[in-house]
Coordinates of C-alpha atoms and ligand atoms in Angstrom, one line a residue:
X1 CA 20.9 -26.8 -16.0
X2 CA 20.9 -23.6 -18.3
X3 CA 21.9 -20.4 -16.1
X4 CA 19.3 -18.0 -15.6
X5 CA 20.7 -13.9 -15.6
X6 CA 18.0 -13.2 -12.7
X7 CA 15.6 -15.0 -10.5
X8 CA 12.9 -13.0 -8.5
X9 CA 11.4 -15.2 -5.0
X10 CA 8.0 -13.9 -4.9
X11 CA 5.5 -12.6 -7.3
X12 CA 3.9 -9.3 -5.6
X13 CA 3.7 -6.4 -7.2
X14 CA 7.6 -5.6 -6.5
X15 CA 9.1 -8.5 -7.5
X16 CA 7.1 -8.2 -11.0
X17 CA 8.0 -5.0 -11.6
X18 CA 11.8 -6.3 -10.9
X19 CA 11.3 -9.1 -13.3
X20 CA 9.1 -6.5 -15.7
X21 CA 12.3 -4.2 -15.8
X22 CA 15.5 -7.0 -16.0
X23 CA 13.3 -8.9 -19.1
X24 CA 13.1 -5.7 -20.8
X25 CA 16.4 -5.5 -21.0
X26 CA 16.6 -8.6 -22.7
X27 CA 17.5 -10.6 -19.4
X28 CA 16.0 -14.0 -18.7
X29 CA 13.8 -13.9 -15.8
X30 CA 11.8 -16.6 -13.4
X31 CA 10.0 -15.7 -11.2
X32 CA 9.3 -18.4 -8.0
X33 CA 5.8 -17.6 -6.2
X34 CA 5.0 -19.6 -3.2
X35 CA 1.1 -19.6 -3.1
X36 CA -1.1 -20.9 -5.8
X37 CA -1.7 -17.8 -7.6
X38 CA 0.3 -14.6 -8.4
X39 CA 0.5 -11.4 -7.5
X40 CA 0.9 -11.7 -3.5
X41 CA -0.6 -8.2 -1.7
X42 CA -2.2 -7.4 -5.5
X43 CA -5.0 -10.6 -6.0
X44 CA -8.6 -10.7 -6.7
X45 CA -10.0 -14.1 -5.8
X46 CA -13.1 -16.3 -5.0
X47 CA -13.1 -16.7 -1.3
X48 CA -13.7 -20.5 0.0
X49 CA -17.3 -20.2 2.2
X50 CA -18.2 -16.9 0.5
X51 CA -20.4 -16.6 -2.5
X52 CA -18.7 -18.4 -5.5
X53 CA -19.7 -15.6 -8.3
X54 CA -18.0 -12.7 -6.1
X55 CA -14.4 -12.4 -6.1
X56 CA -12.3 -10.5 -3.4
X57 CA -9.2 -8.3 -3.3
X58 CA -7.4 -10.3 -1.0
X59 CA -5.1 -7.4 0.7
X60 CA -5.0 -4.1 -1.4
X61 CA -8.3 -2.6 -2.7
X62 CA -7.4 1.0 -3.5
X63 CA -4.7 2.2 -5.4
X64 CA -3.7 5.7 -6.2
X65 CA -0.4 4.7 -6.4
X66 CA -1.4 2.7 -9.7
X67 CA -1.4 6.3 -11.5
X68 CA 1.0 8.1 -9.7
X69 CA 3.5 6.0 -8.7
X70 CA 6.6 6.6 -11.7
X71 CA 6.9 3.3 -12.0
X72 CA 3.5 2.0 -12.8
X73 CA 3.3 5.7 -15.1
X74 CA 6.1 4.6 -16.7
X75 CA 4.4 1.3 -17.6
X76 CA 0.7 2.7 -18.1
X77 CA -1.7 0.2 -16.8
X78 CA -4.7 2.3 -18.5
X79 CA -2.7 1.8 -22.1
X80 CA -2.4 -2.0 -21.5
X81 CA -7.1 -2.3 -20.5
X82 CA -6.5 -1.1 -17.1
X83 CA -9.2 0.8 -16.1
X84 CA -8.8 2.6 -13.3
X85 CA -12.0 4.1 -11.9
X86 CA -12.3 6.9 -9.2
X87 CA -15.2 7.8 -7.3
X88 CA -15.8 11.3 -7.2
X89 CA -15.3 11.0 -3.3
X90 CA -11.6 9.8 -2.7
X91 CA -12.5 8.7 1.5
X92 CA -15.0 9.1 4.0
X93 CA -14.8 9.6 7.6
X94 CA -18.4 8.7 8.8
X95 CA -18.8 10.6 13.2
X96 CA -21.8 9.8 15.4
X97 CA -25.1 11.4 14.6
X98 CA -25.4 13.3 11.4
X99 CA -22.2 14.3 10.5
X100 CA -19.0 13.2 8.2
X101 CA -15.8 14.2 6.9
X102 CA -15.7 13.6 3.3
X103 CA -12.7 14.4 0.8
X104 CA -13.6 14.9 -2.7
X105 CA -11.4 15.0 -5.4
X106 CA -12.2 18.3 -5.9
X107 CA -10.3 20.1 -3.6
X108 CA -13.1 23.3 -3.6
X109 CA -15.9 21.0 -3.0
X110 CA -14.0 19.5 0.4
X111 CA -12.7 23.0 1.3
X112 CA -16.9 24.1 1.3
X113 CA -18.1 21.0 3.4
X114 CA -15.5 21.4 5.9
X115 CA -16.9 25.1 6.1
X116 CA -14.7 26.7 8.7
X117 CA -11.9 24.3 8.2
X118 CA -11.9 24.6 4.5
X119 CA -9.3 27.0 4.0
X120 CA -6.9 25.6 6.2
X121 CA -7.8 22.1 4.2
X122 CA -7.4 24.0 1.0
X123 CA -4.0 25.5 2.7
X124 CA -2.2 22.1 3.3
X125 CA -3.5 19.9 0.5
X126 CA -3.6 22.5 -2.3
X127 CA 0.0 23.3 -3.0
X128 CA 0.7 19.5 -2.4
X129 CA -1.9 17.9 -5.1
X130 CA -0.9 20.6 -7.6
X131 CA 3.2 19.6 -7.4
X132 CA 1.7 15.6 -6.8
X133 CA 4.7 14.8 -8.9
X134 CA 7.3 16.3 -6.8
X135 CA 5.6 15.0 -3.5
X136 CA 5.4 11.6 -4.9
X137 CA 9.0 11.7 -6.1
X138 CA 9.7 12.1 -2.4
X139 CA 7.6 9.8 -0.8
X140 CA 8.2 7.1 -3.0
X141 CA 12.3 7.9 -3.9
X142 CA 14.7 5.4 -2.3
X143 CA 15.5 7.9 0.5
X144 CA 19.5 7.5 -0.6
X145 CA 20.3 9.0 -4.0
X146 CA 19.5 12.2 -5.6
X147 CA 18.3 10.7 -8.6
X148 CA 16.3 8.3 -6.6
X149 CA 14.3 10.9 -5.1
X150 CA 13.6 12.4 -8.4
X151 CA 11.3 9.5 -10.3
X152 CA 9.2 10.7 -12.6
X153 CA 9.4 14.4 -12.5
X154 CA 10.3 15.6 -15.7
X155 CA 12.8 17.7 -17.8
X156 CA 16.4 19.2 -17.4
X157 CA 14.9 21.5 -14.2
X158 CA 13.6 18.6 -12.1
X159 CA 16.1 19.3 -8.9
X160 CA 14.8 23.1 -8.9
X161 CA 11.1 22.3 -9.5
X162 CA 11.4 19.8 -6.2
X163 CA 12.7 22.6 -4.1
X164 CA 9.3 24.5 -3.0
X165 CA 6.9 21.2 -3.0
X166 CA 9.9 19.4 -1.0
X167 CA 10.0 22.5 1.4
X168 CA 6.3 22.3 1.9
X169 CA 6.0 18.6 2.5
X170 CA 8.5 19.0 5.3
X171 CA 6.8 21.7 6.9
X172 CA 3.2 20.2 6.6
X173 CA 4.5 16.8 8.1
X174 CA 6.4 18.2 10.7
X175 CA 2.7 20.3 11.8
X176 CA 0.8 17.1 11.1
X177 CA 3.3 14.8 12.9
X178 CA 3.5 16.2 16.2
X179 CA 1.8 18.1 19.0
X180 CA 1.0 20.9 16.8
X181 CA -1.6 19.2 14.6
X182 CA -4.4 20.0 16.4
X183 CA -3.9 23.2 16.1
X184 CA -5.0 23.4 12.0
X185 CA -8.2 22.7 12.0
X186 CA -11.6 23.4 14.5
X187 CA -14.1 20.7 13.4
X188 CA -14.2 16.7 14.2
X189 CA -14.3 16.3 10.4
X190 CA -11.3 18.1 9.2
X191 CA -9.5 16.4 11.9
X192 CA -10.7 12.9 11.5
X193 CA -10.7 12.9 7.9
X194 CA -6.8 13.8 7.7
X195 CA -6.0 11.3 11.0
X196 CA -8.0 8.3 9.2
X197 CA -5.8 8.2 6.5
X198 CA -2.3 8.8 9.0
X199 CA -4.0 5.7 11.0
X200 CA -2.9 3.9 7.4
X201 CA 0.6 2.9 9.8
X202 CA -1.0 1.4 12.8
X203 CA 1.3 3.2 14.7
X204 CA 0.8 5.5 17.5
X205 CA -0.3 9.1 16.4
X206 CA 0.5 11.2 15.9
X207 CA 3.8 10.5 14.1
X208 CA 6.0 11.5 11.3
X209 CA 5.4 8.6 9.1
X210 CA 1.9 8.8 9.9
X211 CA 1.8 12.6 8.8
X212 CA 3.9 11.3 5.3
X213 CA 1.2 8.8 4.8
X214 CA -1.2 10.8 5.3
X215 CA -0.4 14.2 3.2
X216 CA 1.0 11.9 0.2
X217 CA -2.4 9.5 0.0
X218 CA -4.3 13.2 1.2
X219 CA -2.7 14.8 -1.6
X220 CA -3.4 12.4 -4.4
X221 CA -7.3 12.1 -3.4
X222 CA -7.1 15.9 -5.1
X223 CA -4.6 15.3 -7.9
X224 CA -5.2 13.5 -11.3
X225 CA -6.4 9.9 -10.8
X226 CA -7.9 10.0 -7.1
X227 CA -8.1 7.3 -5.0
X228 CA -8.8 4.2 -8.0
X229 CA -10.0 1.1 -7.9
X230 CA -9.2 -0.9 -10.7
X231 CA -12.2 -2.5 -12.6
X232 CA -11.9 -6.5 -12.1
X233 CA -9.7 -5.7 -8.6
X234 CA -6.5 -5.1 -7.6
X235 CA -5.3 -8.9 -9.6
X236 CA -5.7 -6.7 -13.3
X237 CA -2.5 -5.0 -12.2
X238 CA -1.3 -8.3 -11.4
X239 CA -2.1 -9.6 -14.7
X240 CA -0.9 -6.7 -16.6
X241 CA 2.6 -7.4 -15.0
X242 CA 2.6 -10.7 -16.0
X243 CA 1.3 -10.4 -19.4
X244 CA 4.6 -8.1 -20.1
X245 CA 6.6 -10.6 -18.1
X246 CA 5.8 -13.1 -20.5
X247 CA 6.0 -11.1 -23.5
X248 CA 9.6 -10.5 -22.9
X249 CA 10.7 -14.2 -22.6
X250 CA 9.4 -13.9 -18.5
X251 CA 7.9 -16.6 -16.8
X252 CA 6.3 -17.6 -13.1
X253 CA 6.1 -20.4 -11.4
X254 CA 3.7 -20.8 -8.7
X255 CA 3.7 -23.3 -5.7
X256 CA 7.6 -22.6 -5.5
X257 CA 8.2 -21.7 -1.8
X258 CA 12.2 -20.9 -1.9
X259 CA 13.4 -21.9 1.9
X260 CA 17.1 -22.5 1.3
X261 CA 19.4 -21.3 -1.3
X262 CA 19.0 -24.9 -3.1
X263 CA 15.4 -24.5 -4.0
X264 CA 17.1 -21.5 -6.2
X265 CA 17.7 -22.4 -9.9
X266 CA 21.5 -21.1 -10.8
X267 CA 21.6 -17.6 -11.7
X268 CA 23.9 -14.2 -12.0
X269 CA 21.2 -12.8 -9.3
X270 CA 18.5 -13.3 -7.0
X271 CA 16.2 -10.6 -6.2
X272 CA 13.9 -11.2 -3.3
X273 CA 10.9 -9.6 -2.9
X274 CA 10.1 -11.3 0.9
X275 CA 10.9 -9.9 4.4
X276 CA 14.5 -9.9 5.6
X277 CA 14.0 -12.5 7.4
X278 CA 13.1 -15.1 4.5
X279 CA 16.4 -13.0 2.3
X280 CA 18.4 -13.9 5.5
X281 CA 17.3 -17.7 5.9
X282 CA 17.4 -18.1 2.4
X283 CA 20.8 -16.0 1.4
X284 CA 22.2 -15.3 5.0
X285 CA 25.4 -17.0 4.5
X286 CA 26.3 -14.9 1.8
X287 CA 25.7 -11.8 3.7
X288 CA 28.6 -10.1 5.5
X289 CA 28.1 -10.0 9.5
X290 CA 27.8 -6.8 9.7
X291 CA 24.8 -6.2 7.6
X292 CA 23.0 -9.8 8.6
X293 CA 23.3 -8.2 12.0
X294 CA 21.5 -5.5 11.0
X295 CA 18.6 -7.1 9.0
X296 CA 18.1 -9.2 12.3
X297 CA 17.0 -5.8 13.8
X298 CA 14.3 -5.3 11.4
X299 CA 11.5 -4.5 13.3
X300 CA 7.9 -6.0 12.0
X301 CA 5.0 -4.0 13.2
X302 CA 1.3 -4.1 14.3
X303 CA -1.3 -6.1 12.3
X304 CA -4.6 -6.2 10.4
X305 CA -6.8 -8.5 10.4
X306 CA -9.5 -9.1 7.5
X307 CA -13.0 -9.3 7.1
X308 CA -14.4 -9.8 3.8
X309 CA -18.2 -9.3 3.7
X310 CA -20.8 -10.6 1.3
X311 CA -23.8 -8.5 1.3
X312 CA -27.5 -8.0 0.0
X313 CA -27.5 -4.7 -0.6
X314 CA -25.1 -1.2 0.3
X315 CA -24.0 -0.8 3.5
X316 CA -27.1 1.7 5.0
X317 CA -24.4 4.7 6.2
X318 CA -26.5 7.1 8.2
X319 CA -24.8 10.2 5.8
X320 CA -25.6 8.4 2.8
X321 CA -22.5 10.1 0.7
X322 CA -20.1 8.0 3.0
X323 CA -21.1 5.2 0.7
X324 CA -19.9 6.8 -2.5
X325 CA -16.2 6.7 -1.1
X326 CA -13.6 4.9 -2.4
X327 CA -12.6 4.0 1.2
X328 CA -14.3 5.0 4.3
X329 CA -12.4 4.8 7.5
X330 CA -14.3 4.2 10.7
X331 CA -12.9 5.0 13.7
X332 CA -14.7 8.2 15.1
X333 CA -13.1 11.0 16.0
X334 CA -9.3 12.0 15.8
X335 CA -9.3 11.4 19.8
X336 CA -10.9 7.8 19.4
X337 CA -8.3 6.6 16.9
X338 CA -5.7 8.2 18.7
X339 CA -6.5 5.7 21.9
X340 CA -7.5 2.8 19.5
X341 CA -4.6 2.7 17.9
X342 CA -2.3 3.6 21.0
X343 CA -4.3 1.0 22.4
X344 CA -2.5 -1.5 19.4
X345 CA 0.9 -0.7 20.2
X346 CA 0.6 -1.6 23.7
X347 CA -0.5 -5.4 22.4
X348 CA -4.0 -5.0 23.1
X349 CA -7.0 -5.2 21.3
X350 CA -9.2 -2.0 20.8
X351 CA -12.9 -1.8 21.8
X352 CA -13.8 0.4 19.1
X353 CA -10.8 -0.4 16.6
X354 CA -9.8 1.9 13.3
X355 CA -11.7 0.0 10.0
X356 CA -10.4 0.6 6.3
X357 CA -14.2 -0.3 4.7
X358 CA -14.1 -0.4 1.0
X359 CA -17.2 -1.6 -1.1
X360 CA -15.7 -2.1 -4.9
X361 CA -18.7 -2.0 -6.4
X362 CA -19.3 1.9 -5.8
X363 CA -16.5 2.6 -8.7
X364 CA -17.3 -1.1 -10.5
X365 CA -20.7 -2.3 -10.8
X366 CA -19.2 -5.3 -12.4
X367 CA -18.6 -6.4 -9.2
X368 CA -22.3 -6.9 -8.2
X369 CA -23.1 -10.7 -8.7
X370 CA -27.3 -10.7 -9.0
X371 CA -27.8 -8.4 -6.2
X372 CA -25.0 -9.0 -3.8
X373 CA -21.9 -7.4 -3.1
X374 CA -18.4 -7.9 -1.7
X375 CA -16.8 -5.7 1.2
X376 CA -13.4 -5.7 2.0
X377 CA -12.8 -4.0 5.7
X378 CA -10.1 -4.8 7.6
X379 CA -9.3 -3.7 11.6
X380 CA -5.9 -2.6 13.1
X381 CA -5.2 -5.2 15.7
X382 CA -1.9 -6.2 17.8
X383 CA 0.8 -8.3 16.0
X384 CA 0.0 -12.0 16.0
X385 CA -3.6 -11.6 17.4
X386 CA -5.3 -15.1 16.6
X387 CA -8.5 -13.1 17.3
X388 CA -11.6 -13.3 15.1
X389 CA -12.8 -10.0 14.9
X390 CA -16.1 -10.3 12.7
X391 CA -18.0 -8.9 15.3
X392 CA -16.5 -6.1 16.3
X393 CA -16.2 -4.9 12.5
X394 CA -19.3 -5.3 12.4
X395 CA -20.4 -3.3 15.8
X396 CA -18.4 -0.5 14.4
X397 CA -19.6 -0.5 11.0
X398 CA -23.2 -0.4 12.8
X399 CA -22.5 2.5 14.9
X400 CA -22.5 4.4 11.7
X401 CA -24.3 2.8 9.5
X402 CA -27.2 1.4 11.8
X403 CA -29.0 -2.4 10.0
X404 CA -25.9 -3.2 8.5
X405 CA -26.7 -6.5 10.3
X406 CA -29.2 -7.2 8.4
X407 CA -27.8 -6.9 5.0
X408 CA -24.8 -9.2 5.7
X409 CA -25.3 -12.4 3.9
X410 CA -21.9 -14.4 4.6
X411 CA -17.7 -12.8 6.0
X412 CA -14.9 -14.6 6.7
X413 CA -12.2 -13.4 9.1
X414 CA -8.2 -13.9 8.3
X415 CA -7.3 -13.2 12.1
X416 CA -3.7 -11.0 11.5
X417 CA -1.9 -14.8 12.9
X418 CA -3.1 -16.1 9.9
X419 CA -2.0 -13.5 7.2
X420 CA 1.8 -15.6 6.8
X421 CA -0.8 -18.2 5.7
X422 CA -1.7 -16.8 2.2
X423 CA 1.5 -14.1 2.4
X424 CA 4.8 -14.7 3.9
X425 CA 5.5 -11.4 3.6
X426 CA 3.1 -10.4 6.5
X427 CA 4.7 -11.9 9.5
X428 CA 2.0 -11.6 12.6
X429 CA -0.1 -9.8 10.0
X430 CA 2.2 -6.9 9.7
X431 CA 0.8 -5.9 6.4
X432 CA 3.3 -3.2 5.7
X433 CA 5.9 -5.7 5.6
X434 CA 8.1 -3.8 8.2
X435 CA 6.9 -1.3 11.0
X436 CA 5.5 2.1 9.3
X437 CA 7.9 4.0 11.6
X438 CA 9.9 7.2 10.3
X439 CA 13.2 5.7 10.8
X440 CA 12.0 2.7 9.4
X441 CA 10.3 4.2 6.6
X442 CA 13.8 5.8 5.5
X443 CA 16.1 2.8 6.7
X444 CA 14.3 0.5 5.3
X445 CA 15.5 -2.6 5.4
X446 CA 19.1 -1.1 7.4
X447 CA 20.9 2.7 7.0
X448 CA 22.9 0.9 4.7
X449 CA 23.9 3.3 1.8
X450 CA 22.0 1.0 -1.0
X451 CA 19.4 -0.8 1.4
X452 CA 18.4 -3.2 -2.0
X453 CA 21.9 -4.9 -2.5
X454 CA 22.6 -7.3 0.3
X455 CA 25.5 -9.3 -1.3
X456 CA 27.0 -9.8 -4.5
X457 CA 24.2 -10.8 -7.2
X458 CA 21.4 -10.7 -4.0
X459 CA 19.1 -8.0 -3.9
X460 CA 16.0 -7.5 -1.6
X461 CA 13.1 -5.8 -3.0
X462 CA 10.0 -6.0 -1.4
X463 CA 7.7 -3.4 0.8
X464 CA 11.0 -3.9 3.2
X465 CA 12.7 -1.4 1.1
X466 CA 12.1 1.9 0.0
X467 CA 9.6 3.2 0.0
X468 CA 7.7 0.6 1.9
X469 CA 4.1 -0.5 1.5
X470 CA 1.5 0.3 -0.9
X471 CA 1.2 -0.9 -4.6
X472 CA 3.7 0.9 -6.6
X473 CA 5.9 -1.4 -7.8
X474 CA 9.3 1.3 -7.0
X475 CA 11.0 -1.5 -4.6
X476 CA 11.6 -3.5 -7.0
X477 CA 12.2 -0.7 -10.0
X478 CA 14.8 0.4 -7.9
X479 CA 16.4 -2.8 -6.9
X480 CA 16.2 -4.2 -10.7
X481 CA 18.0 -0.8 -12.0
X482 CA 20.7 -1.4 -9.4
X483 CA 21.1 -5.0 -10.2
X484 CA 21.1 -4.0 -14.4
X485 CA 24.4 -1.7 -13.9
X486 CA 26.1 -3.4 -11.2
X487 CA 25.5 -7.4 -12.2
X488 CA 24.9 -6.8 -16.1
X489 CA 26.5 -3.5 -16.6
X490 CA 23.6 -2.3 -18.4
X491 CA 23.8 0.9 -18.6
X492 CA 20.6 2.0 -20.4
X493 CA 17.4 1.8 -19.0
X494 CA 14.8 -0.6 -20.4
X495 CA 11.6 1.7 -21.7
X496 CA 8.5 0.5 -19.7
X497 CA 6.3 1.8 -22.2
X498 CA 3.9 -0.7 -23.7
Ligands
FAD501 C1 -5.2 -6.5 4.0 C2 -4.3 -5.6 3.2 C3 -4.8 -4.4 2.6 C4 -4.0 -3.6 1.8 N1 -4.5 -2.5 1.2 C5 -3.8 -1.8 0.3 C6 -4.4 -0.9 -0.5 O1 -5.6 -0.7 -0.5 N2 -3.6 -0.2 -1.4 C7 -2.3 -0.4 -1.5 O2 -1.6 0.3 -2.3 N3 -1.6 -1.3 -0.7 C8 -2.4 -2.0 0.2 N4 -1.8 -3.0 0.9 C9 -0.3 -3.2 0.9 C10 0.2 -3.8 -0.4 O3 -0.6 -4.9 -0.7 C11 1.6 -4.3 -0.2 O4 2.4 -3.2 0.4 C12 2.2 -4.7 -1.5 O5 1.5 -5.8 -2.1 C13 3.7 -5.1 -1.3 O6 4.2 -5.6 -2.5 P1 5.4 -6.6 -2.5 O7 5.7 -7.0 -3.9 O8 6.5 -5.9 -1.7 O9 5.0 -7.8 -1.6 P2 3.7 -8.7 -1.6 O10 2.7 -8.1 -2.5 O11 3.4 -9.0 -0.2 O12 4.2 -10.1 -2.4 C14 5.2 -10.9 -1.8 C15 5.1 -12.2 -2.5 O13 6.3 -13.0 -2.2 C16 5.8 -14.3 -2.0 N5 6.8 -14.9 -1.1 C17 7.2 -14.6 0.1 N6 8.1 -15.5 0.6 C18 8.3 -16.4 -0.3 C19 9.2 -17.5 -0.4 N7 10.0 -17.9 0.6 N8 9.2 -18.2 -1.6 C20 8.4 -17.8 -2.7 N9 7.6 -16.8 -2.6 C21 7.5 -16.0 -1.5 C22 4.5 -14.2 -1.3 O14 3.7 -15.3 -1.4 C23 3.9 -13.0 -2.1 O15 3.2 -13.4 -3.2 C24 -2.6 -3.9 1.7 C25 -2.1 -5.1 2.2 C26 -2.9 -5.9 2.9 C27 -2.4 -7.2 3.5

């Protein structure tokens, strides 16, 4: 059997850019996908029971980490047909009677709605959308090394240009992660439209990791590409990965579960873009004691569980601008999601749970099939919950957008037990692959001093590692660059550019 220089377990948006990066350094790369198709937490499907003409995004939906994230710049999904369309409202935050916290992506236009709160809004998002490329450095650095935390920010001054923006970030998420955050704005809207998008961790709020979720996605709704959706669904970033896999001597094969080290072909290194615990069963003999310890104490976190929608017509929001978001998040106000979503961590299901709603079709009319639509929602739930939770999605769309009822045609619920099913990755339906907690979001997967390498020649890479979740393919740019100098000794960087 010929000896591969790198195999990648698992095809999400990680482990392709992994494979992306070692084949364009002239490495030869297979990639082993468990599921049918590719792309894991990045694919745009038919859905079995729902209309056959619609096609769904499976897990992620929005992505304005597919323009700022230095990876995926680096690689330029718009130069390869990626069309990445933004809404001119980035997310909605739809409260009871008449009212609504919207963000635009022009930061003036929010700043005006949210009347009293607008220059406080203006205050804390202005200075971080206009440095978004020192602020997404941050966020989405490998929380180790220097020049890991300085992706994509260009020329010989990066260090001093990160200095102000870093100083801001940490000030702004140590106001918006603890007691003090109330104390910014007046209004329901302001308040709910910032904690809807901190509610991204299903964790308790508020919280530090919350607060870094928050300001980076808050940040980007104002900066260059918004919050974008790509046309087709989240599967052309798939495809645009693989197409450049392949064109560099690449390949994937699908229906290849990897469960024990001899499902692996032989090769110089293994890269796993799974949880720990699958790079532990798999590889855990190879690991010293001292880090498989640690992995073992890798904590997974609280769940979603998915409702995809088919519907007759938009969904009938009682502020009819809630339905020009890119993604609205229901939950009421800042006080409701803070009980829903305490009400989560203590394992229990909320009445009135936190929603991400995203209709696709408001940035891509392509994806109208003769008058109906798909919607992707989704509800925080407790890990593992086999619950069905169709109806109370639905109840809480309702509450805002009153005969929504009547223009659902077909769903289908993936209770958060079921997520493993089409995604190993999200055990219990932990869909960030790893609790969103602060000292999780920094050691991530362990404090080890590289958390990618685990063992000689076996790297993880998934949302496990830094900088966790999201569609942004740096978990497995960082782990490929590693495994280039340390396995190949290549020492020069493959170009990502088309
Ligand atoms: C419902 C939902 C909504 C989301 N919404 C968004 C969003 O709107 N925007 C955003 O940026 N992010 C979103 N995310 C998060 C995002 O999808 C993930 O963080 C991202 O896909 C992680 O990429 P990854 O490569 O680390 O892992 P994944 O994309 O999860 O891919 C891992 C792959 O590894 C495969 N695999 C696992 N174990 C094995 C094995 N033993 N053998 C072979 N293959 C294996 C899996 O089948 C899978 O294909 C969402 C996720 C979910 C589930």
């Amino acid at each position: 059997m010929t000896l591969l220089d790198a195999v990648v377990v698992g095809s999400g948006p990680n482990g392709l850019a992994a494979a992306v990066t070692l084949a364009r350094a002239g490495l030869g790369v297979r990639v082993l996908e468990a599921q049918p198709t590719v792309g894991g937490g990045a694919r745009t499907l038919p859905v079995a029971g729902l209309d056959d003409d619609l096609v769904f995004d499976l897990c992620s939906a929005v992505h304005p980490m597919a323009w700022a994230s230095p990876f995926l710049r680096a690689f330029d999904l718009p130069a390869r047909g990626v069309d990445l369309v933004a809404p001119d409202i980035a997310y909605a935050q739809p409260l009871d009677g008449d009212r609504a916290g919207l963000a635009y992506r022009d930061l003036d236009r929010t700043a005006e709605r949210l009347g009293p709160d607008g220059d406080a809004w203006r205050g804390l998002l202005g200075p971080l959308a206009a440095s978004w490329r020192q602020v997404t450095a941050l966020a989405l650095g490998d929380k180790r090394t220097p020049r890991g935390m300085l992706e994509g920010v260009p020329g010989r001054a990066a260090p001093a240009t990160m200095l102000r923006p870093g100083l801001r970030f940490g000030t702004a998420l140590l106001e918006q992660g603890g007691p003090r955050w109330d104390r910014r704005f007046l209004t329901d809207e302001a308040k709910a439209l910032l904690t809807g998008v901190a509610a991204h961790n299903i964790t308790p709020l508020p919280s530090l990791a919350g607060a870094g979720t928050a300001l980076l996605l808050a940040a980007l709704a104002h900066a260059d590409g918004g919050w974008a959706i790509p046309v087709g669904g989240s599967q052309a970033i798939t495809d645009a990965l693989v197409h450049d896999l392949e064109a560099h001597g690449g390949s994937v094969e699908t229906g290849r579960r990897v469960e024990a080290w001899s499902d692996l072909p032989p090769a110089r290194a293994v890269l796993f873009d799974t949880t720990p615990a699958t790079a532990l069963a798999v590889a855990g003999d190879r690991i010293g004691p001292a880090r498989r310890a640690a992995l073992r104490r890798f904590r997974y976190g609280n769940a979603a569980a998915k409702v995809d929608f088919v519907l007759s017509g938009p969904v009938p929001w009682r502020v009819p601008d809630v339905g020009r978001a890119s993604t609205v998040h229901v939950g009421g106000t800042r006080a409701e999601m803070v009980i829903a979503e305490d009400t989560v961590a203590h394992g229990l299901h909320a009445d009135q749970p936190v929603l991400l709603v995203s209709d696709p079709s408001v940035a891509d009319p392509g994806r109208l099939r003769g008058g109906l639509r798909p919607l992707w929602t989704y509800a925080h739930v407790p890990a593992g919950s086999p619950h069905d939770v169709t109806e109370e999605v639905t109840r809480q769309i309702e509450r805002f957008a009153p005969g929504f009822r009547d223009v659902v045609v077909a769903s289908r619920c993936v209770p958060a037990a079921q997520m493993e099913q089409h995604n190993q990755n999200y055990p219990g339906g932990d869909i960030s692959a790893g609790a969103a907690t602060m000292w999780q979001m920094v050691a991530r997967p362990t404090a080890a001093p590289d958390p990618y390498l685990l063992a000689e020649g076996v790297y993880l890479c998934s949302a496990s590692t830094p900088p966790g979740p999201g569609v942004h393919g740096m978990g497995g740019w960082h782990a490929a660059r590693r495994a280039l100098r340390r396995e190949f000794d290549v020492r020069t960087e493959p170009s990502l550019w088309p």
